[in-house]
C-alpha atoms as one frame of an Amber mdcrd trajectory, in Angstrom:
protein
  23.213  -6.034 -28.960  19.558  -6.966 -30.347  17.238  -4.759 -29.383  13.621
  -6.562 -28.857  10.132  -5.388 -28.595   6.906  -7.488 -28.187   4.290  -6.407
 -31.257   1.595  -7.859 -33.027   3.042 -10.438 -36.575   0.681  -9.744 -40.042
   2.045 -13.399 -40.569   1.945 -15.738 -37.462   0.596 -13.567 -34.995  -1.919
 -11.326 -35.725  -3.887 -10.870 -32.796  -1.484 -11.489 -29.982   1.920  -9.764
 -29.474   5.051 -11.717 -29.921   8.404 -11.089 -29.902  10.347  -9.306 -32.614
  13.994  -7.970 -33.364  14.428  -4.305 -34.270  16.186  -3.468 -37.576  15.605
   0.187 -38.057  13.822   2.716 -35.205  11.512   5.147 -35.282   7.609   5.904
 -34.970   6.766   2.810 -37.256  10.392   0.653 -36.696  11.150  -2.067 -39.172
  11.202  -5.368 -37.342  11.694  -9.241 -37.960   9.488 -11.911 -35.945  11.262
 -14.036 -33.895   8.707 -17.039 -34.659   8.672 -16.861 -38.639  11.541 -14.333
 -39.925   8.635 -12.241 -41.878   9.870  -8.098 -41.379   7.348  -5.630 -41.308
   6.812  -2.315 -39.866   5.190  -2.622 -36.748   2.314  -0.495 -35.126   3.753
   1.287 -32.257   0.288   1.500 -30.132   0.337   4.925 -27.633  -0.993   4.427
 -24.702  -4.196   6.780 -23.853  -3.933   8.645 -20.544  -7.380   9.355 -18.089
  -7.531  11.627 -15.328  -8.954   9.991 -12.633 -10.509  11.237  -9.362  -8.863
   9.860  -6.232 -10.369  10.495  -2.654  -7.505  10.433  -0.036  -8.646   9.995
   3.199  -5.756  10.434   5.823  -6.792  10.045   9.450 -10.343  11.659   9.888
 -10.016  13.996   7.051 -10.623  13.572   3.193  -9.332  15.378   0.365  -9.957
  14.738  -3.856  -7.190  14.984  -5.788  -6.772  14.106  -9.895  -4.173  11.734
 -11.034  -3.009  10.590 -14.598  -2.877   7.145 -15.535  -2.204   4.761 -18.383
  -5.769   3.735 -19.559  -4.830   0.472 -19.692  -3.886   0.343 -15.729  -5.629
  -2.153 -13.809  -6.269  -1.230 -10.048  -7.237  -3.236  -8.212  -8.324  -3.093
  -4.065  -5.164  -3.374  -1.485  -2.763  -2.080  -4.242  -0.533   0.546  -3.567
  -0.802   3.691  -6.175   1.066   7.002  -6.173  -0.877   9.880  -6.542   0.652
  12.423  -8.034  -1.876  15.591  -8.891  -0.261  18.160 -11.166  -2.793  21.026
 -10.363  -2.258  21.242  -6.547   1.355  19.333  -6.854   0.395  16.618  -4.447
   2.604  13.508  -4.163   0.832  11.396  -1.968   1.558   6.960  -1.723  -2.703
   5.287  -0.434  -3.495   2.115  -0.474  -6.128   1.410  -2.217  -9.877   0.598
  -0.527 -12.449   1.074  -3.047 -12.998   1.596  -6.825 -15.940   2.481  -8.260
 -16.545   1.682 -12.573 -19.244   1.183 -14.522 -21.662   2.786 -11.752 -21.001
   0.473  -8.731 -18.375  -0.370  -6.569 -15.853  -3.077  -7.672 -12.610  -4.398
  -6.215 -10.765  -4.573  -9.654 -10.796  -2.292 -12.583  -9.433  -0.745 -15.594
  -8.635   2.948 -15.780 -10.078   3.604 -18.141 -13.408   2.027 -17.113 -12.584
   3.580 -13.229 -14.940   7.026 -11.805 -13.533   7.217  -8.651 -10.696   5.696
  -6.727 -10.541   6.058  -2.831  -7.411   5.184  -1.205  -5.765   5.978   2.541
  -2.977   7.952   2.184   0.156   5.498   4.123   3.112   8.146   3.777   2.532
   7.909   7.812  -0.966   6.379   9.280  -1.627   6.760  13.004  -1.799   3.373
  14.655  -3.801   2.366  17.855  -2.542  -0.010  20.149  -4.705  -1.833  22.857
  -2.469  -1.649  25.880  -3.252  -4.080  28.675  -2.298  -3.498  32.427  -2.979
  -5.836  34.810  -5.855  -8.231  34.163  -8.823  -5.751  33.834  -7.510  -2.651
  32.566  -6.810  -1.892  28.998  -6.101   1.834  27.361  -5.916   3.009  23.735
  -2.715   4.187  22.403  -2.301   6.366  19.213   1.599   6.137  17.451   2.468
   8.190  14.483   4.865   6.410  12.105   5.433   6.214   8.414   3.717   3.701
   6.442   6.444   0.885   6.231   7.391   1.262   9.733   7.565  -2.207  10.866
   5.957  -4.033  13.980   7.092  -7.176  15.381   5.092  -9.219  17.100   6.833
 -10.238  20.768   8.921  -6.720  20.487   9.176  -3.421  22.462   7.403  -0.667
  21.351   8.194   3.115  22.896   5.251   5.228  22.820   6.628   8.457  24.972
   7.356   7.240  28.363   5.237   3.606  27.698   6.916   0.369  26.777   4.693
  -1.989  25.028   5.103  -5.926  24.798   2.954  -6.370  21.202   1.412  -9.524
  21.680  -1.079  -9.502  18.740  -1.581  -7.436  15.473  -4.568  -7.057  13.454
  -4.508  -6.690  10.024  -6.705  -4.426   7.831  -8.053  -7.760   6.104  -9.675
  -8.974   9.480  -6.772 -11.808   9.847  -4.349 -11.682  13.014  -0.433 -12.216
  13.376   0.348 -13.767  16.565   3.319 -15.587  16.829   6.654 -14.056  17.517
   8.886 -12.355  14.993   5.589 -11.596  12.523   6.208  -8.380  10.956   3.331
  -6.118  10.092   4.342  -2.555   8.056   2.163  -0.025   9.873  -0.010   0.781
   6.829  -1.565  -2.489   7.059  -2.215  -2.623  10.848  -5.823  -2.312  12.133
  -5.352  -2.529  15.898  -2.153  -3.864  17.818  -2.672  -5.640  21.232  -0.075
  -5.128  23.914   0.628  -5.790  27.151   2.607  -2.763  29.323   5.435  -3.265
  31.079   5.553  -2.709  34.097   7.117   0.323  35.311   7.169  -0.824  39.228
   4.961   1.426  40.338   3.128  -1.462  41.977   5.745  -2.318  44.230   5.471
  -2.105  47.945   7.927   1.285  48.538   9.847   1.757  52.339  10.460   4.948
  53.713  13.651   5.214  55.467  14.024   6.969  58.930  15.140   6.640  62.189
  14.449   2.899  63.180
């Protein structure tokens, strides 16, 4: 079986990578282009690694961590990154919020160009729910669930002893899901809107005795 790799041609292709066929391996492999036949030994390039500082916030509490990365990573806002610090041996999955390079804050970046990454940590996120009862009263509702736990809106959620009728989820972009059987993993929820059922407890009760 041909074994390929994608590497820069002295003849056809010097800037750009293309594809070539491997005829002998090792740290500088002999290879043939696969646009105009010429073999060469290629120029294996190894990637540089950064250590980058990532600020994990999880709920109301923020830690720093250092992570290793391929210097030619681009991150980019609302991208998921594992974090993986060999020092303290934390393992954590965030979503990305912020990045700051070059001495300001940007929503896309290289690694090697990044200072700081901040990120919420989504290996569980704590969700609130506005829960409506009756017409005038509403109560906040915190649920603890692991980041790709999945709401549905026009489903029952079971928070303890409440059942919740999701009507309307708002996503950490500012945009809403509203119609029925929209699915929102719990890392990207802002604030659901529900509606309680009822649990009778408005219902006219009769005593029974002697009549």
């Amino acid at each position: 079986m041909m074994k390929e790799i994608e590497v820069e041609c002295p003849s056809c292709s010097p800037k750009e990578e293309i594809g070539h066929e491997v005829l002998k391996e090792g740290q500088s492999p002999l290879v043939r282009c696969l646009e105009c036949g010429q073999i060469h030994a290629a120029k294996i390039k190894t990637p540089k690694s950064v250590s980058l500082k990532v600020i994990v916030s999880k709920k109301d509490i923020s830690n720093t961590y250092k992570t290793e990365l391929d210097s030619e990573t681009i991150l980019q806002v609302d991208d998921e990154l594992v974090v993986d610090d060999e020092e303290t041996g934390v393992v954590c999955p965030i979503l990305i919020t912020a990045l700051d390079a070059g001495g300001k804050r940007v929503k896309v970046a290289k690694a090697e160009n990044t200072e700081t990454i901040w990120g919420r940590a989504i290996d569980e996120v704590t969700v609130k729910f506005s829960a409506q009862e009756g017409t005038e009263k509403t109560e906040v509702i915190e649920k603890r669930v692991p980041g790709d736990y999945e709401f549905v809106v026009g489903a029952e959620e079971k928070i303890g002893n409440t059942r919740l009728f999701i009507t309307k989820i708002k996503i950490r972009d500012g945009n809403f899901r509203s119609r029925k059987g929209d699915v929102v993993l719990a890392k990207y929820v802002k604030r659901i809107f529900a509606r309680k059922k009822g649990d009778g407890s408005g219902q006219r009760s009769f005593r029974k005795g002697p009549w």
